[in-house]
Coordinates of N, CA, C and O in Angstrom, one line a residue:
M1 N -17.4 5.5 24.9 CA -17.7 5.9 23.5 C -16.5 6.4 22.8 O -16.3 6.3 21.6
L2 N -15.6 7.0 23.6 CA -14.3 7.5 22.9 C -13.5 6.4 22.3 O -13.0 6.6 21.2
K3 N -13.5 5.2 22.9 CA -12.8 4.1 22.3 C -13.4 3.7 21.0 O -12.7 3.4 20.0
N4 N -14.7 3.7 20.9 CA -15.4 3.4 19.7 C -15.0 4.4 18.6 O -14.8 4.0 17.4
I5 N -15.0 5.7 18.9 CA -14.7 6.7 17.9 C -13.3 6.5 17.4 O -13.0 6.7 16.2
Q6 N -12.4 6.2 18.3 CA -11.0 6.0 17.9 C -10.9 4.8 17.0 O -10.1 4.9 16.0
E7 N -11.6 3.8 17.3 CA -11.5 2.6 16.4 C -12.2 2.9 15.1 O -11.6 2.5 14.0
W8 N -13.3 3.7 15.1 CA -13.9 4.0 13.8 C -13.0 4.9 13.0 O -12.9 4.7 11.7
V9 N -12.3 5.8 13.6 CA -11.4 6.7 12.8 C -10.3 5.9 12.2 O -9.9 6.1 11.1
L10 N -9.7 4.9 13.0 CA -8.7 4.1 12.5 C -9.1 3.2 11.3 O -8.5 3.2 10.3
V11 N -10.3 2.6 11.5 CA -10.8 1.7 10.4 C -11.2 2.5 9.2 O -10.8 2.2 8.0
L12 N -11.8 3.7 9.3 CA -12.2 4.5 8.2 C -10.9 5.1 7.5 O -10.9 5.2 6.3
G13 N -9.9 5.4 8.3 CA -8.7 5.9 7.7 C -8.0 4.8 6.9 O -7.5 5.1 5.8
I14 N -7.9 3.6 7.4 CA -7.3 2.5 6.6 C -8.1 2.2 5.4 O -7.5 2.1 4.3
I15 N -9.4 2.2 5.4 CA -10.2 2.0 4.3 C -10.0 3.1 3.3 O -9.9 2.9 2.0
G16 N -9.9 4.4 3.8 CA -9.7 5.5 2.9 C -8.4 5.4 2.1 O -8.3 5.7 0.9
V17 N -7.3 5.0 2.8 CA -6.0 4.8 2.2 C -6.1 3.7 1.1 O -5.6 3.9 0.0
V18 N -6.8 2.6 1.4 CA -6.9 1.5 0.4 C -7.7 2.0 -0.8 O -7.3 1.7 -1.9
V19 N -8.8 2.8 -0.6 CA -9.6 3.3 -1.7 C -8.7 4.2 -2.5 O -8.8 4.2 -3.8
L20 N -8.0 5.1 -1.9 CA -7.1 6.0 -2.6 C -6.1 5.3 -3.5 O -5.9 5.7 -4.7
I21 N -5.5 4.2 -3.0 CA -4.6 3.4 -3.8 C -5.3 2.7 -4.9 O -4.8 2.7 -6.0
G22 N -6.5 2.2 -4.6 CA -7.3 1.6 -5.7 C -7.7 2.5 -6.8 O -7.7 2.2 -8.0
N23 N -8.0 3.8 -6.4 CA -8.4 4.8 -7.3 C -7.2 5.1 -8.2 O -7.4 5.3 -9.4
Y24 N -6.0 5.1 -7.6 CA -4.8 5.4 -8.4 C -4.5 4.3 -9.4 O -4.2 4.5 -10.6
N25 N -4.6 3.0 -8.9 CA -4.3 1.9 -9.7 C -5.3 1.7 -10.8 O -5.0 1.3 -12.0
G26 N -6.6 1.9 -10.5 CA -7.6 1.6 -11.5 C -8.0 2.7 -12.4 O -8.3 2.5 -13.6
Y27 N -7.9 3.9 -11.9 CA -8.4 5.1 -12.7 C -7.3 6.1 -12.9 O -7.6 7.2 -13.5
D28 N -6.1 5.9 -12.5 CA -5.0 6.9 -12.6 C -5.3 8.3 -12.0 O -4.9 9.3 -12.6
I29 N -6.1 8.3 -10.9 CA -6.3 9.5 -10.2 C -5.4 9.6 -9.1 O -5.3 8.7 -8.2
L30 N -4.6 10.7 -9.0 CA -3.6 10.8 -8.0 C -4.3 10.9 -6.6 O -5.3 11.6 -6.5
P31 N -3.7 10.2 -5.6 CA -4.3 10.2 -4.3 C -4.4 11.6 -3.7 O -5.4 11.9 -3.0
I32 N -3.5 12.5 -4.0 CA -3.6 13.9 -3.5 C -4.8 14.6 -4.1 O -5.4 15.5 -3.4
T33 N -5.2 14.3 -5.3 CA -6.4 14.9 -5.9 C -7.7 14.4 -5.3 O -8.6 15.1 -5.1
A34 N -7.7 13.1 -5.0 CA -8.9 12.5 -4.4 C -9.0 12.6 -2.9 O -10.0 12.3 -2.3
L35 N -7.9 13.1 -2.3 CA -7.9 13.2 -0.8 C -9.0 14.1 -0.2 O -9.6 13.6 0.8
P36 N -9.3 15.2 -0.7 CA -10.4 16.1 -0.1 C -11.7 15.3 -0.1 O -12.4 15.4 0.9
G37 N -12.0 14.7 -1.2 CA -13.3 14.0 -1.3 C -13.3 12.8 -0.3 O -14.4 12.5 0.3
M38 N -12.2 12.1 -0.2 CA -12.1 11.0 0.8 C -12.3 11.5 2.2 O -13.0 10.8 3.0
V39 N -11.7 12.6 2.5 CA -11.8 13.1 3.9 C -13.3 13.5 4.2 O -13.8 13.2 5.3
I40 N -14.0 14.1 3.2 CA -15.4 14.4 3.4 C -16.2 13.2 3.6 O -17.1 13.1 4.5
L41 N -16.0 12.1 2.8 CA -16.7 10.9 2.9 C -16.4 10.2 4.3 O -17.4 9.7 5.0
I42 N -15.2 10.3 4.8 CA -14.9 9.7 6.1 C -15.6 10.5 7.2 O -16.1 9.9 8.1
L43 N -15.6 11.8 7.1 CA -16.2 12.6 8.1 C -17.8 12.4 8.1 O -18.4 12.4 9.2
I44 N -18.4 12.3 7.0 CA -19.8 12.0 6.9 C -20.1 10.6 7.5 O -21.0 10.5 8.3
S45 N -19.3 9.6 7.2 CA -19.4 8.3 7.8 C -19.3 8.3 9.3 O -20.0 7.7 10.1
L46 N -18.3 9.0 9.8 CA -18.0 9.1 11.2 C -19.2 9.9 11.9 O -19.6 9.4 13.0
A47 N -19.7 10.9 11.3 CA -20.8 11.6 11.9 C -22.0 10.7 12.0 O -22.8 10.7 13.0
G48 N -22.3 9.9 11.0 CA -23.4 9.0 11.0 C -23.3 8.0 12.0 O -24.2 7.6 12.7
L49 N -22.1 7.5 12.3 CA -21.8 6.5 13.3 C -22.1 7.1 14.7 O -22.6 6.4 15.6
V50 N -21.6 8.3 14.9 CA -21.8 9.0 16.2 C -23.3 9.2 16.4 O -23.8 9.0 17.5
I51 N -24.0 9.7 15.4 CA -25.4 10.0 15.5 C -26.2 8.7 15.9 O -27.1 8.7 16.7
C52 N -25.8 7.6 15.3 CA -26.4 6.3 15.6 C -26.3 5.9 17.0 O -27.2 5.4 17.6
K53 N -25.1 6.2 17.6 CA -24.9 5.9 19.0 C -25.7 6.8 19.9 O -26.1 6.5 21.0
L54 N -25.9 8.1 19.5 CA -26.5 9.1 20.4 C -28.0 9.0 20.3 O -28.7 9.3 21.3
V55 N -28.6 8.6 19.2 CA -30.1 8.6 19.0 C -30.5 7.2 19.6 O -30.0 6.2 19.2
P56 N -31.6 7.2 20.4 CA -32.0 6.0 21.0 C -32.9 5.1 20.2 O -33.5 4.2 20.7
L57 N -33.0 5.4 18.9 CA -33.8 4.6 18.0 C -33.0 3.4 17.4 O -31.7 3.5 17.3
K58 N -33.6 2.3 17.1 CA -32.9 1.1 16.5 C -32.9 1.3 15.0 O -33.6 0.5 14.3
I59 N -32.2 2.2 14.5 CA -32.0 2.4 13.1 C -30.5 2.2 12.7 O -29.6 2.7 13.4
P60 N -30.2 1.4 11.7 CA -28.8 1.2 11.3 C -28.1 2.5 11.0 O -28.6 3.4 10.5
S61 N -26.8 2.4 11.3 CA -26.0 3.6 11.0 C -25.9 4.0 9.6 O -25.8 5.2 9.2
I62 N -26.1 3.1 8.7 CA -26.0 3.4 7.2 C -27.2 4.3 6.8 O -27.1 5.1 5.9
A63 N -28.3 4.2 7.6 CA -29.4 5.1 7.3 C -29.1 6.5 7.7 O -29.4 7.5 6.9
Y64 N -28.4 6.7 8.8 CA -28.0 8.1 9.2 C -26.9 8.6 8.3 O -26.9 9.8 7.9
I65 N -26.0 7.8 7.9 CA -25.0 8.2 6.9 C -25.6 8.6 5.6 O -25.2 9.7 5.0
G66 N -26.5 7.8 5.1 CA -27.2 8.2 3.8 C -28.0 9.5 3.9 O -27.9 10.3 3.0
I67 N -28.7 9.6 5.0 CA -29.5 10.8 5.2 C -28.6 12.0 5.3 O -28.9 13.1 4.7
L68 N -27.6 11.9 6.1 CA -26.7 13.0 6.3 C -26.0 13.4 4.9 O -25.8 14.6 4.6
G69 N -25.6 12.4 4.2 CA -25.0 12.6 2.9 C -26.0 13.3 1.9 O -25.6 14.3 1.2
C70 N -27.2 12.9 1.9 CA -28.2 13.6 1.1 C -28.5 15.0 1.5 O -28.6 15.9 0.6
I71 N -28.6 15.3 2.8 CA -28.8 16.6 3.3 C -27.6 17.5 2.9 O -27.8 18.7 2.4
L72 N -26.4 17.0 3.1 CA -25.2 17.8 2.8 C -25.1 18.1 1.3 O -24.7 19.2 0.8
T73 N -25.5 17.1 0.5 CA -25.5 17.3 -1.0 C -26.5 18.4 -1.4 O -26.2 19.2 -2.2
F74 N -27.7 18.3 -0.8 CA -28.7 19.3 -1.1 C -28.2 20.7 -0.7 O -28.4 21.6 -1.5
L75 N -27.6 20.8 0.5 CA -27.2 22.1 0.9 C -26.0 22.6 0.0 O -25.9 23.8 -0.2
A76 N -25.2 21.7 -0.5 CA -24.1 22.2 -1.3 C -24.6 22.6 -2.7 O -24.0 23.4 -3.4
C77 N -25.7 22.1 -3.1 CA -26.3 22.4 -4.4 C -27.4 23.5 -4.4 O -27.9 23.8 -5.5
L78 N -27.6 24.1 -3.3 CA -28.7 25.1 -3.2 C -28.4 26.3 -4.1 O -29.3 26.9 -4.6
D79 N -27.1 26.7 -4.2 CA -26.8 27.8 -5.0 C -27.1 27.6 -6.5 O -27.2 28.5 -7.3
Q80 N -27.2 26.3 -6.9 CA -27.4 26.0 -8.3 C -28.9 25.9 -8.7 O -29.3 25.8 -9.8
I81 N -29.8 25.9 -7.6 CA -31.2 25.7 -7.8 C -31.8 27.1 -8.0 O -31.6 28.0 -7.2
N82 N -32.6 27.3 -9.1 CA -33.3 28.5 -9.3 C -34.7 28.4 -8.7 O -35.5 27.7 -9.3
L83 N -34.9 29.1 -7.6 CA -36.2 29.0 -7.0 C -37.0 30.3 -7.3 O -36.6 31.3 -7.4

């Protein structure tokens, strides 16, 4: 599984760099400004891929990535919700 994780990190890193360049070319957003968000997205994607391999259910990794992203967004916004 370690080889899978290394490959995923490499692929996600390459995609992240391409997206940062595209963000700069298309929207004039400096890559250093978008880098923290890209790192967060890569970490969420990597965590979803690892969860997919560890859980014995036949659920696509995109489902785990989406659920994890929604949970983290909800937790990040808890301080803005008046209960």
